[in-house]
Amino acid sequence: MARRLRPVGMDFIEDAPVRLVFAARTAAPPEAVYQALAEEVGDWPRWFGAVTLARPTHGGAGREIRLRGGVRFRETVMAADPEQRYAYRVDETNAPGVRALLEEWRLTPAGSGTQVRWTFAADGPTPFRLALTAARPGLGRSFRTAVRTLDGRLTARRAAGQ
């Protein structure tokens, strides 16, 4: 059954008890990466292997996400700054232990490509915090693979003239 999480603001990105930050570079420019993140939400399962369903809700102000293993999220988009930042807060989930969760994707120009930084900010009881910290290597791998796959899709799209 879904549980409501504590609503947090954007300051939670800096203040969360657990902050996992990952970075990767793409050959794609920030506008293409932002479009894939924020405007083509339904395509996330095509490039982010952990995601099995992604769809915008409330006219794009929210998202519904499902992950492998059956975890579900209902989210509110907290920041949608074209070519710079896309962030969302989890409002409801069936994942155990989590009390608050906010994710932010920061995009910075890097030559002709983009530096992508993903911050996973969370709160929960001590066992949850320890488990999340232990999951850091797997989350990092998942992120890097997703960004590589996304970059391949965006490069192919550019080559096809789209």
Short mmCIF file of C-alpha atoms in Angstrom, two decimals:
data_model
loop_
_atom_site.label_atom_id
_atom_site.label_comp_id
_atom_site.label_asym_id
_atom_site.label_seq_id
_atom_site.Cartn_x
_atom_site.Cartn_y
_atom_site.Cartn_z
CA MET A 1 0.00 0.00 0.00
CA ALA A 2 1.28 3.49 -0.85
CA ARG A 3 2.36 5.74 2.01
CA ARG A 4 2.53 9.53 1.98
CA LEU A 5 5.99 10.93 2.55
CA ARG A 6 6.95 14.13 4.34
CA PRO A 7 6.78 17.02 1.86
CA VAL A 8 10.14 18.72 1.50
CA GLY A 9 11.31 21.79 -0.40
CA MET A 10 14.30 22.28 -2.67
CA ASP A 11 16.53 23.08 0.33
CA PHE A 12 16.30 19.36 1.20
CA ILE A 13 18.85 18.72 -1.60
CA GLU A 14 21.48 20.30 0.67
CA ASP A 15 20.06 19.39 4.09
CA ALA A 16 18.98 15.74 3.70
CA PRO A 17 20.43 13.21 6.15
CA VAL A 18 21.48 11.06 3.18
CA ARG A 19 22.76 12.71 0.00
CA LEU A 20 24.10 10.58 -2.81
CA VAL A 21 25.60 12.57 -5.68
CA PHE A 22 26.64 11.08 -9.01
CA ALA A 23 28.01 12.70 -12.15
CA ALA A 24 28.54 11.71 -15.76
CA ARG A 25 29.19 13.47 -19.03
CA THR A 26 27.27 13.30 -22.29
CA ALA A 27 28.15 14.38 -25.82
CA ALA A 28 24.60 15.73 -26.12
CA PRO A 29 23.99 19.41 -25.38
CA PRO A 30 22.05 20.49 -22.28
CA GLU A 31 18.87 21.30 -24.23
CA ALA A 32 18.66 17.73 -25.58
CA VAL A 33 19.33 16.19 -22.17
CA TYR A 34 16.77 18.45 -20.50
CA GLN A 35 14.16 17.59 -23.13
CA ALA A 36 14.70 13.87 -22.48
CA LEU A 37 14.45 14.33 -18.70
CA ALA A 38 11.57 16.77 -18.39
CA GLU A 39 9.58 16.75 -21.62
CA GLU A 40 9.83 13.11 -22.72
CA VAL A 41 9.02 11.52 -19.36
CA GLY A 42 7.30 8.54 -20.99
CA ASP A 43 10.58 7.53 -22.66
CA TRP A 44 12.51 7.05 -19.40
CA PRO A 45 12.11 3.22 -19.50
CA ARG A 46 13.95 3.23 -22.86
CA TRP A 47 17.13 4.60 -21.35
CA PHE A 48 16.94 4.17 -17.54
CA GLY A 49 17.03 0.42 -16.96
CA ALA A 50 15.54 0.52 -13.44
CA VAL A 51 12.42 2.34 -14.68
CA THR A 52 9.59 0.19 -16.09
CA LEU A 53 6.93 2.91 -16.37
CA ALA A 54 7.11 6.70 -16.37
CA ARG A 55 4.30 9.04 -17.15
CA PRO A 56 3.55 12.67 -16.50
CA THR A 57 0.56 13.52 -14.32
CA HIS A 58 -1.30 16.75 -13.57
CA GLY A 59 -0.35 18.31 -16.91
CA GLY A 60 3.36 17.69 -16.33
CA ALA A 61 3.41 19.01 -12.75
CA GLY A 62 3.72 15.45 -11.45
CA ARG A 63 4.97 12.01 -12.43
CA GLU A 64 4.10 8.39 -11.84
CA ILE A 65 7.12 6.09 -11.80
CA ARG A 66 7.45 2.33 -11.46
CA LEU A 67 10.74 0.54 -10.94
CA ARG A 68 11.88 -3.03 -11.43
CA GLY A 69 10.92 -5.01 -8.35
CA GLY A 70 7.54 -3.30 -8.01
CA VAL A 71 8.47 -0.02 -6.31
CA ARG A 72 6.07 2.80 -7.22
CA PHE A 73 6.34 6.56 -6.81
CA ARG A 74 3.92 9.45 -7.19
CA GLU A 75 5.93 12.61 -7.52
CA THR A 76 5.64 16.38 -7.73
CA VAL A 77 7.95 18.25 -10.09
CA MET A 78 9.72 20.83 -7.93
CA ALA A 79 11.98 22.52 -10.50
CA ALA A 80 11.95 22.52 -14.28
CA ASP A 81 14.57 25.01 -15.40
CA PRO A 82 15.22 24.41 -19.13
CA GLU A 83 18.75 23.26 -19.91
CA GLN A 84 19.77 23.55 -16.23
CA ARG A 85 17.77 21.57 -13.69
CA TYR A 86 14.95 19.06 -13.28
CA ALA A 87 13.90 18.03 -9.77
CA TYR A 88 11.03 16.08 -8.25
CA ARG A 89 9.84 15.10 -4.79
CA VAL A 90 8.31 11.72 -4.00
CA ASP A 91 4.90 12.23 -2.38
CA GLU A 92 3.76 8.59 -2.17
CA THR A 93 5.57 5.28 -2.41
CA ASN A 94 5.26 1.65 -1.48
CA ALA A 95 9.01 1.48 -0.68
CA PRO A 96 9.60 0.69 2.99
CA GLY A 97 11.44 2.97 5.39
CA VAL A 98 11.69 6.16 3.39
CA ARG A 99 10.23 9.29 5.03
CA ALA A 100 11.28 11.92 2.46
CA LEU A 101 12.89 11.75 -0.99
CA LEU A 102 13.89 14.42 -3.49
CA GLU A 103 15.93 13.95 -6.66
CA GLU A 104 17.63 16.65 -8.68
CA TRP A 105 19.25 16.46 -12.13
CA ARG A 106 21.64 19.39 -12.74
CA LEU A 107 22.88 20.08 -16.25
CA THR A 108 26.01 22.10 -16.92
CA PRO A 109 27.50 22.80 -20.35
CA ALA A 110 30.75 20.89 -20.83
CA GLY A 111 32.33 21.76 -24.16
CA SER A 112 29.79 20.72 -26.76
CA GLY A 113 28.22 18.24 -24.29
CA THR A 114 26.71 18.22 -20.82
CA GLN A 115 27.89 17.42 -17.32
CA VAL A 116 24.94 15.64 -15.66
CA ARG A 117 24.80 15.58 -11.85
CA TRP A 118 22.12 13.53 -10.09
CA THR A 119 21.52 14.14 -6.39
CA PHE A 120 19.43 11.61 -4.48
CA ALA A 121 18.40 13.20 -1.16
CA ALA A 122 16.54 11.06 1.38
CA ASP A 123 15.50 10.65 4.98
CA GLY A 124 14.33 7.65 6.95
CA PRO A 125 15.14 5.71 10.10
CA THR A 126 18.70 4.56 10.72
CA PRO A 127 18.31 1.12 9.04
CA PHE A 128 16.97 2.84 5.89
CA ARG A 129 19.84 5.34 5.87
CA LEU A 130 22.40 2.57 6.26
CA ALA A 131 20.80 0.50 3.50
CA LEU A 132 20.67 3.46 1.14
CA THR A 133 24.30 4.30 1.82
CA ALA A 134 25.24 0.67 1.16
CA ALA A 135 23.30 0.83 -2.13
CA ARG A 136 25.44 3.75 -3.33
CA PRO A 137 27.64 1.69 -5.71
CA GLY A 138 24.60 0.09 -7.37
CA LEU A 139 22.78 3.40 -7.71
CA GLY A 140 25.91 4.94 -9.21
CA ARG A 141 26.22 2.13 -11.74
CA SER A 142 22.55 2.44 -12.63
CA PHE A 143 22.92 6.21 -13.11
CA ARG A 144 26.08 5.95 -15.25
CA THR A 145 24.53 3.25 -17.42
CA ALA A 146 21.36 5.31 -17.82
CA VAL A 147 23.28 8.43 -18.85
CA ARG A 148 25.40 6.41 -21.31
CA THR A 149 22.25 4.88 -22.82
CA LEU A 150 20.52 8.25 -22.98
CA ASP A 151 23.56 9.80 -24.63
CA GLY A 152 23.56 7.03 -27.26
CA ARG A 153 19.88 7.68 -27.99
CA LEU A 154 20.42 11.43 -28.24
CA THR A 155 23.50 11.01 -30.47
CA ALA A 156 21.54 8.69 -32.79
CA ARG A 157 18.65 11.17 -32.87
CA ARG A 158 21.03 14.01 -33.78
CA ALA A 159 22.65 11.90 -36.50
CA ALA A 160 19.20 11.18 -37.95
CA GLY A 161 18.53 14.92 -38.02
CA GLN A 162 15.76 14.95 -35.42
#
